[in-house]
């Protein structure tokens, strides 16, 4: 069972300006002359954290982390009134390309889980010549069936107790309809306390259901560490993407899989992932059979679960010395 690499600090960081007024936070750590790898965080709206550097051997990798538009240390932040209309999948792909060019990287390994797997696939299908490998976890293809499963009641059959907290902000008369749309109305409310309560419930639902074995102390710490600012970004940006179908055609990432057929890939999936059920990882593997699929039988969704963490580090280790 592989453990994290030691904690490290960035050797460089900054904000990359875009043509539409955004400033994308980025950082690099590890070996400046190492193999480039970019970590694509989840959410959308989740932002990056120091432990995400630790999936890579710092002696062999040049590790790039960045915060997507509107969250983390990117500016302007959603909690400060950032314009969500410029926050789209296409814009995020363009940001990644601008960052790659800014850092003078020819090709890089794309590593992402959950929404990070969505954006990682979308980026790779747009720029296949710039991707050396894909390491993906907790596959989310952003199909309507996946949204309905997790946000419109499917997962309630497994977590009925926690589901009640997710339903709590929604007026009773709206609970039999499209809950993503109901949350959109709450999160865009002119009353700050209404939006904040909805953001906490939406974010708390995901925090409470990501581990196979509940970790109350970690859930409590995550709730305390995140705070209203994180909750607003996480919930508002996620919901914005979901009401807009991820700015993708339904099934697009499987439809265009031939664009990445020659890119080496590893898929790591917890068998009991409730947030992003294994059906999507299986569908991706069937469409992209050259990618290795590792099913972790004692894991849920979180990348920090021991079996998932170990498989991800095994993948980055295996690719560390490959040149493409």
Coordinates of C-alpha atoms in Angstrom, one line a residue:
X1 CA 0.0 0.0 0.0
X2 CA 1.6 3.2 -1.2
X3 CA 1.6 6.3 1.1
X4 CA 1.9 9.9 0.1
X5 CA 5.2 11.4 -0.8
X6 CA 6.6 13.9 1.8
X7 CA 5.1 17.3 2.2
X8 CA 6.7 19.9 -0.1
X9 CA 6.3 23.7 -0.8
X10 CA 6.0 25.3 -4.2
X11 CA 9.2 26.8 -5.6
X12 CA 7.2 29.2 -7.8
X13 CA 3.6 30.6 -8.0
X14 CA 1.6 33.4 -9.5
X15 CA -1.6 34.6 -11.1
X16 CA -2.1 34.2 -14.8
X17 CA -4.4 36.9 -16.3
X18 CA -6.9 35.9 -18.9
X19 CA -8.5 38.0 -21.7
X20 CA -11.8 38.2 -19.8
X21 CA -10.6 39.6 -16.5
X22 CA -9.9 36.4 -14.6
X23 CA -6.6 35.7 -12.7
X24 CA -5.8 32.0 -12.4
X25 CA -3.7 31.0 -9.4
X26 CA -1.0 28.5 -10.3
X27 CA 2.0 27.0 -8.5
X28 CA 4.8 24.6 -9.3
X29 CA 6.6 22.2 -6.9
X30 CA 9.0 19.3 -7.1
X31 CA 11.8 19.1 -9.7
X32 CA 11.9 22.1 -12.1
X33 CA 13.5 19.9 -14.6
X34 CA 11.2 16.9 -14.0
X35 CA 8.3 15.4 -16.0
X36 CA 5.4 17.9 -16.0
X37 CA 2.1 16.9 -14.5
X38 CA -0.9 19.1 -13.9
X39 CA -3.4 18.3 -11.1
X40 CA -7.0 19.1 -12.1
X41 CA -9.1 19.6 -9.0
X42 CA -12.7 18.5 -8.5
X43 CA -15.9 20.3 -8.0
X44 CA -16.0 22.3 -10.1
X45 CA -15.2 24.9 -7.5
X46 CA -13.2 22.7 -5.1
X47 CA -9.8 24.4 -5.4
X48 CA -6.5 22.9 -4.6
X49 CA -4.8 21.9 -1.4
X50 CA -1.2 21.1 -0.4
X51 CA -1.6 17.4 0.0
X52 CA -2.5 17.1 -3.7
X53 CA 1.2 17.7 -4.5
X54 CA 2.0 14.5 -2.7
X55 CA 0.6 12.1 -5.4
X56 CA 3.8 12.7 -7.4
X57 CA 7.5 11.8 -6.7
X58 CA 9.0 15.3 -6.2
X59 CA 12.4 14.2 -7.5
X60 CA 11.0 13.1 -10.8
X61 CA 8.0 15.4 -11.4
X62 CA 7.4 19.1 -12.0
X63 CA 4.1 19.3 -10.3
X64 CA 1.6 22.0 -11.4
X65 CA -1.5 22.9 -9.4
X66 CA -4.0 25.6 -10.3
X67 CA -7.3 26.9 -9.0
X68 CA -10.0 27.0 -11.6
X69 CA -12.0 30.2 -12.2
X70 CA -13.9 31.7 -9.3
X71 CA -12.5 29.5 -6.5
X72 CA -9.4 28.9 -4.3
X73 CA -6.9 31.6 -4.8
X74 CA -8.0 32.5 -8.3
X75 CA -9.5 36.0 -8.7
X76 CA -12.2 37.2 -8.6
X77 CA -13.7 34.7 -6.2
X78 CA -17.4 33.7 -6.4
X79 CA -17.9 34.8 -2.8
X80 CA -16.7 38.3 -3.9
X81 CA -19.3 38.5 -6.8
X82 CA -17.4 36.9 -9.7
X83 CA -19.3 36.6 -12.9
X84 CA -20.4 33.0 -13.4
X85 CA -21.3 33.6 -17.1
X86 CA -17.6 33.5 -18.0
X87 CA -17.1 30.2 -16.1
X88 CA -17.6 27.4 -18.7
X89 CA -15.8 24.2 -19.6
X90 CA -14.4 25.8 -22.8
X91 CA -13.0 28.7 -20.7
X92 CA -11.3 26.3 -18.3
X93 CA -9.8 24.3 -21.2
X94 CA -8.5 27.6 -22.6
X95 CA -7.1 28.5 -19.1
X96 CA -5.2 25.2 -19.0
X97 CA -3.7 25.8 -22.4
X98 CA -2.7 29.3 -21.5
X99 CA -1.1 28.0 -18.3
X100 CA 0.8 25.3 -20.2
X101 CA 2.2 27.9 -22.6
X102 CA 3.0 30.3 -19.8
X103 CA 5.0 27.6 -18.0
X104 CA 6.8 26.7 -21.3
X105 CA 5.6 23.1 -21.1
X106 CA 5.4 21.0 -24.3
X107 CA 3.3 18.1 -23.0
X108 CA 2.1 17.2 -19.5
X109 CA 0.5 14.4 -17.6
X110 CA -3.1 15.3 -16.8
X111 CA -4.2 14.0 -13.4
X112 CA -7.8 14.5 -12.2
X113 CA -10.6 13.0 -10.1
X114 CA -14.3 13.5 -10.0
X115 CA -15.0 16.8 -11.9
X116 CA -11.2 16.7 -12.5
X117 CA -11.7 13.6 -14.6
X118 CA -14.4 15.4 -16.6
X119 CA -12.3 18.4 -17.3
X120 CA -9.2 16.3 -17.8
X121 CA -10.9 14.2 -20.5
X122 CA -12.4 17.3 -22.1
X123 CA -9.0 19.0 -22.2
X124 CA -7.3 15.9 -23.6
X125 CA -9.9 15.5 -26.3
X126 CA -9.4 19.2 -27.3
X127 CA -5.6 19.1 -27.1
X128 CA -4.5 15.4 -27.5
X129 CA -1.0 16.4 -28.7
X130 CA -0.3 18.2 -25.4
X131 CA -1.1 15.2 -23.1
X132 CA 1.5 12.6 -22.3
X133 CA -0.8 10.5 -20.1
X134 CA -4.1 10.6 -18.3
X135 CA -4.5 9.5 -14.6
X136 CA -8.1 9.6 -13.7
X137 CA -10.1 8.8 -10.6
X138 CA -13.8 8.7 -9.6
X139 CA -15.0 9.0 -13.2
X140 CA -17.7 11.7 -13.8
X141 CA -18.8 11.9 -17.5
X142 CA -21.4 14.6 -16.6
X143 CA -24.3 12.8 -18.2
X144 CA -27.7 13.7 -17.0
X145 CA -28.2 10.2 -15.5
X146 CA -25.2 10.8 -13.2
X147 CA -26.5 14.2 -12.1
X148 CA -30.0 12.7 -11.4
X149 CA -28.4 9.8 -9.4
X150 CA -26.5 11.9 -7.0
X151 CA -28.5 15.2 -6.8
X152 CA -32.1 14.1 -7.7
X153 CA -32.6 11.1 -5.4
X154 CA -30.8 8.0 -6.5
X155 CA -28.2 8.1 -3.8
X156 CA -30.9 8.9 -1.2
X157 CA -31.6 5.1 -1.1
X158 CA -28.1 4.6 0.4
X159 CA -27.9 7.8 2.6
X160 CA -31.6 8.6 3.5
X161 CA -30.5 10.2 6.8
X162 CA -28.0 12.6 5.2
X163 CA -30.4 13.2 2.3
X164 CA -32.8 14.9 4.7
X165 CA -30.1 17.5 5.4
X166 CA -29.7 18.0 1.6
X167 CA -33.5 18.5 1.2
X168 CA -33.8 20.8 4.2
X169 CA -33.3 24.1 2.4
X170 CA -35.8 23.3 -0.4
X171 CA -39.4 24.2 0.1
X172 CA -41.6 21.1 0.5
X173 CA -43.6 21.9 -2.6
X174 CA -40.4 21.6 -4.7
X175 CA -38.9 18.4 -3.4
X176 CA -40.6 16.2 -6.0
X177 CA -39.1 18.2 -8.9
X178 CA -35.7 18.9 -10.3
X179 CA -33.7 19.5 -7.1
X180 CA -30.7 20.9 -9.1
X181 CA -33.0 23.6 -10.5
X182 CA -34.4 24.2 -7.0
X183 CA -31.0 24.7 -5.6
X184 CA -30.1 27.0 -8.4
X185 CA -32.9 29.3 -7.3
X186 CA -31.7 29.2 -3.7
X187 CA -28.0 29.7 -4.5
X188 CA -28.8 32.7 -6.7
X189 CA -31.2 34.2 -4.1
X190 CA -30.9 38.0 -3.4
X191 CA -31.0 37.1 0.3
X192 CA -27.4 36.2 1.4
X193 CA -28.6 34.0 4.3
X194 CA -30.7 31.9 1.9
X195 CA -27.8 31.3 -0.5
X196 CA -25.4 30.6 2.4
X197 CA -27.7 27.9 3.9
X198 CA -28.2 26.3 0.5
X199 CA -24.4 26.3 -0.1
X200 CA -23.7 24.6 3.3
X201 CA -26.3 21.9 2.6
X202 CA -25.1 21.2 -0.9
X203 CA -21.5 21.1 0.1
X204 CA -22.2 19.0 3.2
X205 CA -24.0 16.4 1.2
X206 CA -20.8 15.7 -0.8
X207 CA -18.5 15.9 2.2
X208 CA -20.6 13.4 4.1
X209 CA -20.9 10.8 1.3
X210 CA -17.4 10.7 -0.2
X211 CA -15.8 8.0 2.0
X212 CA -16.9 4.3 2.1
X213 CA -16.4 4.2 5.9
X214 CA -17.7 7.5 7.4
X215 CA -15.0 9.6 9.1
X216 CA -16.9 11.9 11.4
X217 CA -13.8 13.7 12.7
X218 CA -12.6 14.4 9.1
X219 CA -16.1 15.5 8.0
X220 CA -16.3 17.9 11.0
X221 CA -12.8 19.2 10.2
X222 CA -13.7 19.6 6.5
X223 CA -16.8 21.6 7.5
X224 CA -14.9 23.8 9.8
X225 CA -12.0 24.3 7.4
X226 CA -14.1 25.1 4.4
X227 CA -16.3 27.8 5.9
X228 CA -18.9 29.9 4.1
X229 CA -16.5 31.2 1.4
X230 CA -15.6 27.7 0.3
X231 CA -19.2 26.5 0.5
X232 CA -20.4 29.4 -1.7
X233 CA -17.8 28.7 -4.4
X234 CA -18.2 24.9 -4.3
X235 CA -22.0 24.9 -4.4
X236 CA -22.5 27.8 -6.7
X237 CA -20.0 26.8 -9.4
X238 CA -21.0 23.1 -9.3
X239 CA -24.7 24.0 -9.6
X240 CA -24.0 26.5 -12.4
X241 CA -22.2 23.8 -14.4
X242 CA -24.9 21.2 -13.7
X243 CA -27.9 23.4 -14.8
X244 CA -25.9 24.1 -18.0
X245 CA -25.2 20.4 -18.6
X246 CA -21.5 21.0 -18.0
X247 CA -21.4 23.0 -21.3
X248 CA -21.1 19.6 -23.0
X249 CA -23.4 17.4 -25.1
X250 CA -24.8 14.5 -23.1
X251 CA -22.4 11.6 -23.7
X252 CA -19.8 13.8 -25.5
X253 CA -16.8 12.5 -23.6
X254 CA -17.6 9.0 -24.7
X255 CA -18.5 10.0 -28.2
X256 CA -15.2 11.7 -28.8
X257 CA -13.0 9.1 -27.1
X258 CA -11.2 8.3 -30.3
X259 CA -9.4 11.6 -30.0
X260 CA -7.4 10.2 -27.0
X261 CA -7.2 6.5 -28.2
X262 CA -3.4 6.7 -28.4
X263 CA -2.8 8.4 -25.0
X264 CA -1.8 6.1 -22.2
X265 CA -4.3 6.1 -19.4
X266 CA -5.0 4.8 -15.9
X267 CA -8.5 4.8 -14.4
X268 CA -8.8 4.3 -10.6
X269 CA -12.3 3.7 -9.3
X270 CA -13.7 2.9 -5.9
X271 CA -16.3 0.1 -6.3
X272 CA -18.6 1.7 -3.7
X273 CA -18.3 5.3 -4.9
X274 CA -21.7 6.8 -4.4
X275 CA -20.8 10.3 -5.7
X276 CA -19.6 9.0 -9.1
X277 CA -20.8 5.4 -9.3
X278 CA -18.6 2.8 -11.0
X279 CA -20.9 2.6 -14.1
X280 CA -19.2 5.6 -15.5
X281 CA -15.7 4.2 -15.0
X282 CA -16.8 1.0 -16.6
X283 CA -18.4 2.8 -19.6
X284 CA -15.2 4.8 -20.1
X285 CA -13.0 1.7 -19.9
X286 CA -15.2 -0.1 -22.5
X287 CA -15.0 2.9 -24.8
X288 CA -11.2 3.3 -24.1
X289 CA -10.0 -0.3 -23.6
X290 CA -6.3 0.6 -23.8
X291 CA -6.6 2.5 -20.5
X292 CA -5.9 0.4 -17.4
X293 CA -8.8 0.2 -15.0
X294 CA -8.1 -0.5 -11.3
X295 CA -11.2 -1.1 -9.2
X296 CA -10.6 -0.6 -5.5
X297 CA -13.0 -2.9 -3.7
X298 CA -12.8 -1.3 -0.3
X299 CA -13.2 2.4 -1.3
X300 CA -15.8 5.0 -2.1
X301 CA -15.1 8.3 -3.8
X302 CA -12.4 10.2 -1.9
X303 CA -8.9 10.3 -3.4
X304 CA -7.4 10.1 0.1
X305 CA -8.9 6.7 0.8
X306 CA -5.9 4.3 1.2
X307 CA -6.6 2.0 -1.7
X308 CA -7.3 4.8 -4.1
X309 CA -4.4 6.9 -3.0
X310 CA -2.1 3.9 -3.4
X311 CA -3.3 3.1 -6.9
X312 CA -2.9 6.7 -8.0
X313 CA 0.6 6.9 -6.7
X314 CA 1.5 3.6 -8.4
X315 CA 0.3 5.2 -11.7
X316 CA 2.3 8.3 -11.4
X317 CA 5.4 6.3 -10.4
X318 CA 4.9 4.0 -13.5
X319 CA 4.7 7.0 -15.8
X320 CA 7.4 9.1 -14.1
X321 CA 10.2 8.2 -16.5
X322 CA 8.2 7.9 -19.7
X323 CA 8.8 10.4 -22.4
X324 CA 6.1 11.2 -25.0

